[in-house]
CSV table of C-alpha atoms in Angstrom, one decimal:
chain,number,residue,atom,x,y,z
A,785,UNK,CA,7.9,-25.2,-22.5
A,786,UNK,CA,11.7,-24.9,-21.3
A,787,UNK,CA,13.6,-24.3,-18.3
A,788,UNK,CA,15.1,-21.0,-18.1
A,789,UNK,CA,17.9,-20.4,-20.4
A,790,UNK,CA,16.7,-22.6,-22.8
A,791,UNK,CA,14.7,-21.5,-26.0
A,792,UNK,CA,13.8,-18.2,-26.9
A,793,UNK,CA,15.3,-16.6,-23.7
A,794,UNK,CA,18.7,-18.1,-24.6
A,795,UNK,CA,20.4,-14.5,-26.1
A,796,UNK,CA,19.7,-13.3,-23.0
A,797,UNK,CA,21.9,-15.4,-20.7
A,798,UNK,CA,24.4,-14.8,-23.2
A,799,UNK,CA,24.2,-11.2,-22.7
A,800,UNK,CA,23.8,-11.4,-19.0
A,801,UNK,CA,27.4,-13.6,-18.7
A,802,UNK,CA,28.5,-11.1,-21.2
A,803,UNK,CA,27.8,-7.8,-19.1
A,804,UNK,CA,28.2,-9.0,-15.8
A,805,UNK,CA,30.4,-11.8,-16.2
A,806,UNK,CA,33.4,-10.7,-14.9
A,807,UNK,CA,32.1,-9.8,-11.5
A,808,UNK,CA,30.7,-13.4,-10.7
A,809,UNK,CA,34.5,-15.2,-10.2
A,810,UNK,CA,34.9,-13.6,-6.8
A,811,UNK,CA,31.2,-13.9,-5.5
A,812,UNK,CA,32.3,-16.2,-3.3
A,813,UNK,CA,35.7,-16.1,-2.3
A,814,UNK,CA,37.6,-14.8,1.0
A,815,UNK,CA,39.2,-11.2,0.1
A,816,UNK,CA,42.9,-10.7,1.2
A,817,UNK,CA,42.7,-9.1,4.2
A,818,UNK,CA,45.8,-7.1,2.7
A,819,UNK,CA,44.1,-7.1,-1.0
A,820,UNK,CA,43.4,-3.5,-1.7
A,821,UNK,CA,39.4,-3.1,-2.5
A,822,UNK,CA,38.7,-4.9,-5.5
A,823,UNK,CA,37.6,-2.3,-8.5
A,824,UNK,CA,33.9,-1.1,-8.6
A,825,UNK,CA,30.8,-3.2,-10.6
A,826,UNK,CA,27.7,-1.3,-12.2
A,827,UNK,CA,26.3,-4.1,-10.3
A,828,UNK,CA,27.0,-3.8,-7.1
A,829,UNK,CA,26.7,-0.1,-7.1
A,830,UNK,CA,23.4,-0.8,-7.9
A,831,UNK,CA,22.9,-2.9,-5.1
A,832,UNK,CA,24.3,-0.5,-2.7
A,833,UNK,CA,21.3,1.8,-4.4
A,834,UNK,CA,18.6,-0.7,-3.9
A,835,UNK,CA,18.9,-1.1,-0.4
A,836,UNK,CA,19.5,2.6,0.4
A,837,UNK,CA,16.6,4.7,1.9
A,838,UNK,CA,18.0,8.0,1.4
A,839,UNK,CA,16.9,8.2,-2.1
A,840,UNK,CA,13.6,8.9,-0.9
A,841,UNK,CA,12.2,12.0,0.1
A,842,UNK,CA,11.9,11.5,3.8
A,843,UNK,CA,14.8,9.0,4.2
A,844,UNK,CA,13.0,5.7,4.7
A,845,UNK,CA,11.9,4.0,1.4
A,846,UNK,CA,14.3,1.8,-0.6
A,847,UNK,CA,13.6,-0.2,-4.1
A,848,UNK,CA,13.9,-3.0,-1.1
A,849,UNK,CA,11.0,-1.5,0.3
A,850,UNK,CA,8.5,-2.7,-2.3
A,851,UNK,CA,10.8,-5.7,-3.6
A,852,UNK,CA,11.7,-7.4,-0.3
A,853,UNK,CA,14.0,-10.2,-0.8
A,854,UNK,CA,12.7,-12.4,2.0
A,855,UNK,CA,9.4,-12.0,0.0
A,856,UNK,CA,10.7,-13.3,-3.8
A,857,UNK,CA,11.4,-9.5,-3.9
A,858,UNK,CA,7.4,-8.5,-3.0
A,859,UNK,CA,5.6,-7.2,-0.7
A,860,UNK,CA,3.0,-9.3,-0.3
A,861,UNK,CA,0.5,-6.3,-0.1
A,862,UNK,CA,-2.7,-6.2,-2.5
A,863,UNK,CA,-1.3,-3.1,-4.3
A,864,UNK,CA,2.2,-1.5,-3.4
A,865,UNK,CA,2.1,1.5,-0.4
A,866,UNK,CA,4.9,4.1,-1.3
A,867,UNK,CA,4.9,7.5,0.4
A,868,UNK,CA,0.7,7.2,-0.8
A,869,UNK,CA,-1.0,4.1,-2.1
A,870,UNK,CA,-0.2,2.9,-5.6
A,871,UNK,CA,-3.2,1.4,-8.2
A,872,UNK,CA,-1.3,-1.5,-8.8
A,873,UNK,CA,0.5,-4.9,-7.4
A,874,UNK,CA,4.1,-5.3,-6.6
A,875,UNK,CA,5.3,-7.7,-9.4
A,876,UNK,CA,8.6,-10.1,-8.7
A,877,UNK,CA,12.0,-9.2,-10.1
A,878,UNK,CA,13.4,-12.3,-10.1
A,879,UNK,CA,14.0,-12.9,-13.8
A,880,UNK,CA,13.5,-10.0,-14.6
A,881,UNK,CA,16.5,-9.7,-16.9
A,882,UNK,CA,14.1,-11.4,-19.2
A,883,UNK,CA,11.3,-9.0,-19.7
A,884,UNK,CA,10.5,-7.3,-22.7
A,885,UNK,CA,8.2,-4.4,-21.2
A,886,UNK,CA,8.6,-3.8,-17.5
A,887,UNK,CA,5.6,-2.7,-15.5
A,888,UNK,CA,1.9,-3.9,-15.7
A,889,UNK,CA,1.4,-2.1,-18.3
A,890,UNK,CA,4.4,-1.7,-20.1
A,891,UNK,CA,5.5,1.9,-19.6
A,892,UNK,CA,9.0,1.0,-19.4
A,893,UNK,CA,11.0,-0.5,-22.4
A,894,UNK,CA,14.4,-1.1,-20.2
A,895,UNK,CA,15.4,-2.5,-16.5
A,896,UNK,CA,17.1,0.8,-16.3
A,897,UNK,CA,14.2,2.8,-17.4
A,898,UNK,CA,12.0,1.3,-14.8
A,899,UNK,CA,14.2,1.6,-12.1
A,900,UNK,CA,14.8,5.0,-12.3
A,901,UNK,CA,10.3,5.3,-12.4
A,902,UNK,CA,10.0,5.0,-8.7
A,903,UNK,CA,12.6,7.8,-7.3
A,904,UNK,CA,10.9,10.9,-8.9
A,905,UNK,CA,7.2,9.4,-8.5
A,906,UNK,CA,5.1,11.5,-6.2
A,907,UNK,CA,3.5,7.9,-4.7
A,908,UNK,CA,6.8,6.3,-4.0
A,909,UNK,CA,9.8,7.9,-3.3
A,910,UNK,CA,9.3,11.4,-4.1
A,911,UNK,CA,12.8,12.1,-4.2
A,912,UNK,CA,14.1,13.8,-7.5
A,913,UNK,CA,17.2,13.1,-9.9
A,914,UNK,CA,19.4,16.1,-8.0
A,915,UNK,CA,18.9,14.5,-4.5
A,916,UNK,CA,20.0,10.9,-5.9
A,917,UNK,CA,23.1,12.6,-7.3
A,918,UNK,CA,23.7,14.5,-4.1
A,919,UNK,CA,22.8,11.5,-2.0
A,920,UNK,CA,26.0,10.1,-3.9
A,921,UNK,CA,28.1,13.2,-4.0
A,922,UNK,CA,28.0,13.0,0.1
A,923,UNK,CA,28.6,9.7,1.0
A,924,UNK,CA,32.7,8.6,0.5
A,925,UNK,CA,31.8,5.2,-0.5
A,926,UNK,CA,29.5,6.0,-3.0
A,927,UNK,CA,30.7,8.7,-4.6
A,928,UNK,CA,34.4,6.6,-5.0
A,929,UNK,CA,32.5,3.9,-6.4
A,930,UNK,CA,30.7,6.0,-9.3
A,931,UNK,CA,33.5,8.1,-10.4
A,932,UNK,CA,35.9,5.0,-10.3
A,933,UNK,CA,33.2,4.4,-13.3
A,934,UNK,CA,31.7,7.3,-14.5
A,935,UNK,CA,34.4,9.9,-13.8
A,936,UNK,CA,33.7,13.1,-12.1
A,937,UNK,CA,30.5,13.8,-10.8
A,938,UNK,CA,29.3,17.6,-11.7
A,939,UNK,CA,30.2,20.3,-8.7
A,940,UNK,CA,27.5,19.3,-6.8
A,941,UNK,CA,28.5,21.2,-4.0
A,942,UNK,CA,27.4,24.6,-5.1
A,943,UNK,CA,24.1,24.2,-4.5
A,944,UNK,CA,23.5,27.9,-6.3
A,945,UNK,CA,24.1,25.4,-9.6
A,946,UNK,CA,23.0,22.2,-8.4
A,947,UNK,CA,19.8,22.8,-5.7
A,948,UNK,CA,19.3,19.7,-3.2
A,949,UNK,CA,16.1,18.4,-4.9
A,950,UNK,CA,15.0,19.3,-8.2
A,951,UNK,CA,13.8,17.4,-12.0
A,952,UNK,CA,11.3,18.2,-14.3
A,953,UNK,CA,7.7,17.6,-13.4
A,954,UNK,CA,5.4,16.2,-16.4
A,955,UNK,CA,1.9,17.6,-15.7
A,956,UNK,CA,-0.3,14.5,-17.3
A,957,UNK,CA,1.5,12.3,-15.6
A,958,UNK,CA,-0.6,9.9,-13.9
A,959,UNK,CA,1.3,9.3,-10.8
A,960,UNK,CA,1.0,13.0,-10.6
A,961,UNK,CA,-2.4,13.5,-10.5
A,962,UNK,CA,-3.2,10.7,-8.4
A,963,UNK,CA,-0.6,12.3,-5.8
A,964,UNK,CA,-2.5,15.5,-6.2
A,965,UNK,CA,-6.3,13.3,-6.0
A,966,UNK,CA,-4.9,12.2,-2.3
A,967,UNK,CA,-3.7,15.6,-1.0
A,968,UNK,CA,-6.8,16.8,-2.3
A,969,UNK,CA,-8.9,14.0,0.0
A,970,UNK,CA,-6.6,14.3,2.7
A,971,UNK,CA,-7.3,16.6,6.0
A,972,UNK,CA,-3.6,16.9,6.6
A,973,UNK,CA,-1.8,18.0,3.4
A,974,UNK,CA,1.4,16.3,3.6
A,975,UNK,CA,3.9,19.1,2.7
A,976,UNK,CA,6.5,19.0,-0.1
A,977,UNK,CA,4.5,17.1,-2.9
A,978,UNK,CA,2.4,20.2,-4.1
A,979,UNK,CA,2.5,24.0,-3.1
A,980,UNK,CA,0.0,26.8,-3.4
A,981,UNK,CA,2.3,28.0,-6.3
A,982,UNK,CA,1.3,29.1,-9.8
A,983,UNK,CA,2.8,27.4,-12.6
A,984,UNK,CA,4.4,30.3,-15.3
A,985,UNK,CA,2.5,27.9,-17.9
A,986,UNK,CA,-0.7,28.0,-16.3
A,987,UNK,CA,-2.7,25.7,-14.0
A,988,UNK,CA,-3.1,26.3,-10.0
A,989,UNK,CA,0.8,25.3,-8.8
A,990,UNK,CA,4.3,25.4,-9.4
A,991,UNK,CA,5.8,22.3,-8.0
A,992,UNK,CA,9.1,23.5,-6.0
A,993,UNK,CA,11.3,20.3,-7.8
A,994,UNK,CA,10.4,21.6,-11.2
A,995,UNK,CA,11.0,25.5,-10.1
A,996,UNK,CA,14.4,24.2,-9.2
A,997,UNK,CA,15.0,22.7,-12.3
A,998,UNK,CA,14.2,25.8,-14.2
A,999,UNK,CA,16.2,27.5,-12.5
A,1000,UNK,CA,19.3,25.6,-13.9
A,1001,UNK,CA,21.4,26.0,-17.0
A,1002,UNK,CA,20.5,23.4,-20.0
A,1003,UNK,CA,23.7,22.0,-18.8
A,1004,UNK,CA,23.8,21.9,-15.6
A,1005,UNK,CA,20.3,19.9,-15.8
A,1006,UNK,CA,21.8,17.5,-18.3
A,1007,UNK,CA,24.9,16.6,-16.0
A,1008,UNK,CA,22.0,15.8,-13.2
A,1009,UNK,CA,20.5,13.5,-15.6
A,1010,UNK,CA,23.6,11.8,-17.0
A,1011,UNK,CA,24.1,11.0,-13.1
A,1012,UNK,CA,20.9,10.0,-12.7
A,1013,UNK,CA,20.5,7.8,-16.0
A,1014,UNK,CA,24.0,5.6,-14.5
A,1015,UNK,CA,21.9,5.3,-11.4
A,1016,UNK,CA,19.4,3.5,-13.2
A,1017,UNK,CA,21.6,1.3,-15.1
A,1018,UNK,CA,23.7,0.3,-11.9
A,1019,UNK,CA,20.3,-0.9,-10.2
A,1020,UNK,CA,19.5,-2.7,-13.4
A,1021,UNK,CA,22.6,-4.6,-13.5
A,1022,UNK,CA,22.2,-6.0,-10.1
A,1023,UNK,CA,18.5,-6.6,-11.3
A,1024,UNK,CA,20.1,-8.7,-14.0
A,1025,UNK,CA,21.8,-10.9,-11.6
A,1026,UNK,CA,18.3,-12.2,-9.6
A,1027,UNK,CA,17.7,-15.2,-12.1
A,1028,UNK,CA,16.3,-18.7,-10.2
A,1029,UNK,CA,15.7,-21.3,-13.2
A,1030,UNK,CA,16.3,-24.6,-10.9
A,1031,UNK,CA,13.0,-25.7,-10.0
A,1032,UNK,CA,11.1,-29.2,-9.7
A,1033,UNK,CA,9.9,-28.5,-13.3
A,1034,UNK,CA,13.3,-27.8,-14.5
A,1035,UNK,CA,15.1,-30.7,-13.0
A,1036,UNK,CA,12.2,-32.5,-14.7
A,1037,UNK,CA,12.8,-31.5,-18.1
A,1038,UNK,CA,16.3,-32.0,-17.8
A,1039,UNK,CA,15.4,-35.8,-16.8
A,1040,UNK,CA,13.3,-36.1,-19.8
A,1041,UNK,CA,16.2,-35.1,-21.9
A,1042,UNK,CA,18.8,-37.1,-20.0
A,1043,UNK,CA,16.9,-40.2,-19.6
A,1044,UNK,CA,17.5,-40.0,-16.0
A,1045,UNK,CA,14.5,-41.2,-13.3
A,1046,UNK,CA,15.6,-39.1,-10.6
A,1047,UNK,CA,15.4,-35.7,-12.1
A,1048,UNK,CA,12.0,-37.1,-13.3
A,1049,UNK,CA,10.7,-37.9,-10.2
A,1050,UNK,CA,11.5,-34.2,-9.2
A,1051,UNK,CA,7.9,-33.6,-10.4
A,1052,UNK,CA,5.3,-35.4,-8.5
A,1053,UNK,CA,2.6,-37.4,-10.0
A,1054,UNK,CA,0.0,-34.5,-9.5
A,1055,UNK,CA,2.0,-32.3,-10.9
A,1056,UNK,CA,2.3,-34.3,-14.1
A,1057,UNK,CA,-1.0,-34.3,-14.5
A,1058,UNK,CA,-1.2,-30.8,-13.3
A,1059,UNK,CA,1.3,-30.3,-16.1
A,1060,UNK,CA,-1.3,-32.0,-19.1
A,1061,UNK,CA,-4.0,-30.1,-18.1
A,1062,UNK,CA,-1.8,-26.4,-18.4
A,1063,UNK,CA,-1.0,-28.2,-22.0
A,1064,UNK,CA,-4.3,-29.2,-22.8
A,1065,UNK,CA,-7.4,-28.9,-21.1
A,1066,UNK,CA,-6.8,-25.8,-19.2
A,1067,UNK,CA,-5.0,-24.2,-22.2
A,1068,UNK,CA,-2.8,-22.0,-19.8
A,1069,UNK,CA,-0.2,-22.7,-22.3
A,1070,UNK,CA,-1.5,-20.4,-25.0
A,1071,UNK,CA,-0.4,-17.2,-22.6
A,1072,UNK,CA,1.9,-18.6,-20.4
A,1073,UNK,CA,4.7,-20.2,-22.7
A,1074,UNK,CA,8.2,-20.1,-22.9
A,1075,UNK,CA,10.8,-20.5,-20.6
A,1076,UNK,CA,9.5,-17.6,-18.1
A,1077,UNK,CA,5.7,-18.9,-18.6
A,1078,UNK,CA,4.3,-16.0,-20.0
A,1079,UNK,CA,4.0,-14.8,-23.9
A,1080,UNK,CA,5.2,-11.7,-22.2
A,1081,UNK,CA,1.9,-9.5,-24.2
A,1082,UNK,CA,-0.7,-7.7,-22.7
A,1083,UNK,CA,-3.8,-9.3,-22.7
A,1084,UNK,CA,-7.9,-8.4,-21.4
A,1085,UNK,CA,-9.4,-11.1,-19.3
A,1086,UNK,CA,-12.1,-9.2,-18.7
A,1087,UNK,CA,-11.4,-8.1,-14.9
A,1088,UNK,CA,-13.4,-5.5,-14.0
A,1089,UNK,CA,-12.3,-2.0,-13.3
A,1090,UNK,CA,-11.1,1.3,-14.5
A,1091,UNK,CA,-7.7,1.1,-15.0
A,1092,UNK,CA,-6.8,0.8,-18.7
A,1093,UNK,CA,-3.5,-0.6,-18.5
A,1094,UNK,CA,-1.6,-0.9,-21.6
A,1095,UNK,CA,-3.5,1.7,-24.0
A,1096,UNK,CA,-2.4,4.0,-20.7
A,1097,UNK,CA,1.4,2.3,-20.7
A,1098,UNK,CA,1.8,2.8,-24.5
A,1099,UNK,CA,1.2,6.8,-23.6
A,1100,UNK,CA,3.3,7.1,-20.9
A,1101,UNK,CA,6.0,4.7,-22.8
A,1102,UNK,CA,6.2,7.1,-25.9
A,1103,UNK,CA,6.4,10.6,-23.6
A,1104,UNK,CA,9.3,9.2,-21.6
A,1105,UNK,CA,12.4,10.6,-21.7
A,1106,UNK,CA,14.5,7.2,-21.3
A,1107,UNK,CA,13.4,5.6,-24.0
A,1108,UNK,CA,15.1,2.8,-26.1
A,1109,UNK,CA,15.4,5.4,-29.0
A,1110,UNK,CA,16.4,8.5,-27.0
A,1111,UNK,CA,19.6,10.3,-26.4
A,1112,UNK,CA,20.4,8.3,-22.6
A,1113,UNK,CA,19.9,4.7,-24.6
A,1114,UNK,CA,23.3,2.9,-24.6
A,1115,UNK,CA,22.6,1.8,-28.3
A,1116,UNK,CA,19.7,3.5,-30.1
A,1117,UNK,CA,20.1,1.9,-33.2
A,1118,UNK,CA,20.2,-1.9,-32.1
A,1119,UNK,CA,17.4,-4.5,-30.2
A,1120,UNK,CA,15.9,-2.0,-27.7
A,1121,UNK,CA,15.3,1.0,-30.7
A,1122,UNK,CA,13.7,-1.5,-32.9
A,1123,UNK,CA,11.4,-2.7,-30.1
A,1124,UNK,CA,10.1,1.3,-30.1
A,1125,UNK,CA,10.2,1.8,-33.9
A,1126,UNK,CA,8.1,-1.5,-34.8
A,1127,UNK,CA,5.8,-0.7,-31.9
A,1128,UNK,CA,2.3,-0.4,-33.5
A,1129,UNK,CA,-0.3,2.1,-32.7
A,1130,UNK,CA,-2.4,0.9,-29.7
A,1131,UNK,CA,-5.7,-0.4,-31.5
A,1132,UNK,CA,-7.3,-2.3,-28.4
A,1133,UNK,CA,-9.9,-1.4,-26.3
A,1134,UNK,CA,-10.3,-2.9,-23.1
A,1135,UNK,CA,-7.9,-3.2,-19.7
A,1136,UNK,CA,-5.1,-5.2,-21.4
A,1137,UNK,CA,-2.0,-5.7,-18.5
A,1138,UNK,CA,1.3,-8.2,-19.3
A,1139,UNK,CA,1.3,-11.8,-18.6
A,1140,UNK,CA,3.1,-12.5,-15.3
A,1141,UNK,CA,4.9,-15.0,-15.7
A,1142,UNK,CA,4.2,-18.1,-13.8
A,1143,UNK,CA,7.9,-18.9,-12.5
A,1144,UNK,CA,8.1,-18.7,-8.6
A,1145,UNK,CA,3.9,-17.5,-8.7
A,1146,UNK,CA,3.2,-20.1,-5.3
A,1147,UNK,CA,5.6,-17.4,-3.6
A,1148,UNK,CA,4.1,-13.8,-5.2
A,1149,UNK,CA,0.5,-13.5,-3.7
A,1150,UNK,CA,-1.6,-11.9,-4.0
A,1151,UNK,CA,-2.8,-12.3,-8.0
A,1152,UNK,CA,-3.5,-9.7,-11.0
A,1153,UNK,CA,-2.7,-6.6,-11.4
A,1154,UNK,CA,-5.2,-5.1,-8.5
A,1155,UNK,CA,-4.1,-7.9,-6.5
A,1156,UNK,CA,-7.3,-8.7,-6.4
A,1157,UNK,CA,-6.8,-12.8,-5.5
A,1158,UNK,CA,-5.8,-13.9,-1.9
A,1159,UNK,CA,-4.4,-17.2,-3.4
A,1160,UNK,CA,-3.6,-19.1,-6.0
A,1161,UNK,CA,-6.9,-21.4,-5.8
A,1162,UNK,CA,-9.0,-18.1,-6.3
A,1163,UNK,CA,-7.0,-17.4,-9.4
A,1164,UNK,CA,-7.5,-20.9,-10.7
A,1165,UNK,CA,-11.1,-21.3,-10.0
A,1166,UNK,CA,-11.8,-17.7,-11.7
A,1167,UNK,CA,-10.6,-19.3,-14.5
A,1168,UNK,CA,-12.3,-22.5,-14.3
A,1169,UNK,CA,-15.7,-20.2,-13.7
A,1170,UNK,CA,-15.4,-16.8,-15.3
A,1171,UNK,CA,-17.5,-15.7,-12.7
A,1172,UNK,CA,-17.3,-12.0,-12.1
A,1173,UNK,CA,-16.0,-11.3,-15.4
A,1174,UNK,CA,-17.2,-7.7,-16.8
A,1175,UNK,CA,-19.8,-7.9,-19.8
A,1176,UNK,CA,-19.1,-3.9,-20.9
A,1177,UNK,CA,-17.1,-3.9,-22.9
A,1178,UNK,CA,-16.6,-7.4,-22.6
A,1179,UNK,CA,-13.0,-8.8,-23.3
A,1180,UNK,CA,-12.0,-9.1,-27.0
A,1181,UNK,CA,-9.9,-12.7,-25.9
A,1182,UNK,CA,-12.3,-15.3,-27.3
A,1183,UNK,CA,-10.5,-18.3,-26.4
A,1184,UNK,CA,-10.8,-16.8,-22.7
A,1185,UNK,CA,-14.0,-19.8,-21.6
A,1186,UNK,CA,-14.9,-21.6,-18.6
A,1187,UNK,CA,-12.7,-23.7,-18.1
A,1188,UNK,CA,-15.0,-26.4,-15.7
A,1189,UNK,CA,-12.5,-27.9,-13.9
A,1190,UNK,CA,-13.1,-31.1,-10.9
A,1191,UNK,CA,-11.9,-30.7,-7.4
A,1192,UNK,CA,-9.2,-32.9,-8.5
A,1193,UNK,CA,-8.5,-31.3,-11.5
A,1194,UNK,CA,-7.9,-28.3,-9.6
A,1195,UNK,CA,-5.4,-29.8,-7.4
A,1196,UNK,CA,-3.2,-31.3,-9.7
A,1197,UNK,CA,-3.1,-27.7,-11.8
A,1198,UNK,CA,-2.2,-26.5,-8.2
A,1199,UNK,CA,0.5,-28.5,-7.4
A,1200,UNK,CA,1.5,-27.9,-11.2
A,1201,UNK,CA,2.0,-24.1,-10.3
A,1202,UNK,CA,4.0,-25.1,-7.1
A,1203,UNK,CA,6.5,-26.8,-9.2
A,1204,UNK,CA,8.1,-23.7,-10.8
A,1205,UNK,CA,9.3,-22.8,-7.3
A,1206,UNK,CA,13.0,-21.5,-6.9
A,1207,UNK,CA,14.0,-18.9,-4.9
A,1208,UNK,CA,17.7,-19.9,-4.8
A,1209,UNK,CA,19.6,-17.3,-5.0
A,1210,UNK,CA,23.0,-16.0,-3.8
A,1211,UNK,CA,22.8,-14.9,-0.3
A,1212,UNK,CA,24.9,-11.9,-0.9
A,1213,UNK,CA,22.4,-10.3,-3.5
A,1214,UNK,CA,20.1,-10.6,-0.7
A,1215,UNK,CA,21.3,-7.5,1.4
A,1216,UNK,CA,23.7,-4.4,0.5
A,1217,UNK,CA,27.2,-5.2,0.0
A,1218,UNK,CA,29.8,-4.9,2.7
């Protein structure tokens, strides 16, 4: 165990101060009222993005609206409500500059990747790629701001070239079929997400975003996605910048190394304890390591439930067209193309989801993937029981066993848990920028 920034996580500091550096000198200071606007960041672009509900098909659903800061960017909710209910819970992204795979199940290889996930998904924002880029091309601020980095934005004005909404529509995707599951269930069809069309390839609609997009030149759709693709990346470098590493637990570690009693006595006496039982008794270590307290894998623990998870992710991972290895990755050749090419075929059977890690988890109820725990002491008594847990197919993790923990025992792994607490961060990544 280390606090964050120390260990394996290290490289990745160094490539956060090495990206965004250069933006974080005049985070705080008092602009010259005569000072002409200071040049545009990737990362606070991408704020202004995350906070904006017009990339959204009906104009009222941010990234903010899922990740609200007040809430260690949650949402407190069971599973995550977008335009239509989602399967799954809303996970942090504080630190989530750190993660290897992003989404319960790993579907994403990159911030940027993810981030791009919930515009064109017919559960959350069911916007499209062309309405993000026209959302920019219309608004002053926004459009001086990404040229100032990207250069010209295509003629988005002739909307004969460029209609207002428009992408390509995967058919097996499963956001896609769970959208068309709830118009099929619902009495009032909510209009826009499918039409009574027929699909030129077959099947019993054409959706009107991917008639659109055939209806454009090869590169006309390409410039839409370049646009789209920097979209991503500015809302993953302001992701980048949510990193809280100062909690009781740190300052405790940092005593132990310094030889100095106050840190120390940041961690109370039940949390110490708490602190040998995650070591020994209660193994929590063995899944939650390292400096973000989780082995960032995907793991069964025999929750019961259809939702495969990872085999599911791995599918969806290798379809998408912002992959690590594909033509919009930023260096196909180095870390993030490796991670694809050395990725194994899925063997596993089971529900396997990624290790949340445990940093700031007193602040992120509810628990799991389904959200299925009110509170933290649910989570640690399953643990400590097993009760519930399926028997077919029963989870392949062996060293999963109750765990038979006292009252007190409890407690002390409780107030453990509370330690890794910090939600200190920078007011002014908090809200959109001025």
């Amino acid at each position: 165990l280390a606090p964050l920034g120390h260990g394996p996580a290290v490289h990745l500091h160094d490539v956060h101060r090495e990206v965004h550096g250069a933006g974080r000198a005049d985070r705080g200071a008092h602009p010259d009222p005569v000072a002409p606007r200071p040049p545009p960041h990737p990362a606070r672009l991408g704020q202004r993005l995350f906070f904006d509900t017009r990339l959204s098909r009906d104009g009222d659903r941010a990234c903010a609206s899922c990740h609200h800061p007040e809430q260690a960017f949650t949402d407190g909710l069971p599973v995550a409500v977008g335009l239509l209910p989602l399967e799954r819970h809303t996970p942090t992204l504080i630190n989530c500059a750190y993660q290897r795979w992003l989404f319960w199940d790993g579907r994403a290889d990159s911030l940027w990747a993810q981030a791009l996930v919930p515009f064109e998904s017919p559960l959350e924002h069911a916007a499209s790629r062309l309405l993000v880029a026209h959302v920019i091309a219309d608004d002053p601020l926004l459009r001086s701001e990404y040229e100032e980095l990207f250069g010209p934005l295509p003629p988005l004005g002739d909307r004969e070239r460029f209609p207002p909404s428009g992408r390509p529509v995967p058919r097996d995707d499963h956001a896609h079929i769970l959208a068309a599951q709830h118009a099929a269930q619902s009495r009032e069809k909510r209009p826009g997400i499918y039409g009574g069309h027929t699909h030129p390839a077959g099947g019993h609609f054409y959706h009107p975003h991917q008639r659109a997009w055939d209806g454009m030149t090869p590169e006309d759709r390409e410039a839409a996605t370049a646009a789209y693709v920097h979209v991503g990346k500015c809302i993953a470098a302001y992701e980048r910048r949510l990193i809280a590493g100062r909690a009781p637990f740190d300052r405790f570690v940092e005593g132990l190394r310094e030889h100095d009693e106050e840190k120390i006595a940041a961690l109370s006496p039940a949390a110490r304890r708490g602190l040998a039982l995650f070591l020994g008794k209660a193994r929590c270590h063995l899944c939650h390591s390292g400096p973000l307290f989780s082995d960032l894998e995907f793991h069964d623990i025999g929750l019961d439930g259809s939702d495969p998870g990872r085999s599911r992710g791995i599918e969806a991972l290798r379809r998408s067209e912002f992959l690590g290895t594909g033509p919009w990755s930023d260096a196909p050749e180095g870390p993030a193309g490796l991670k694809i090419r050395n990725l194994p075929a899925h063997r596993h059977g089971g529900m396997e989801f990624k290790t949340p890690s445990l940093r700031n988890v007193a602040a992120t109820a509810p628990y799991m993937h389904d959200g299925r725990f009110a509170s933290l002491e649910e989570v640690i008594d399953f643990y400590s029981t097993r009760a519930g847990t399926r028997s077919d197919p029963p989870t392949t993790e062996t060293i999963l066993q109750p765990l038979h923990l006292g009252d007190d025992e409890k407690a002390d792994l409780l107030a453990f848990l509370r330690s890794l607490t910090d939600l200190e961060l920078p007011a002014e990544l908090t809200h959109a920028p001025s």
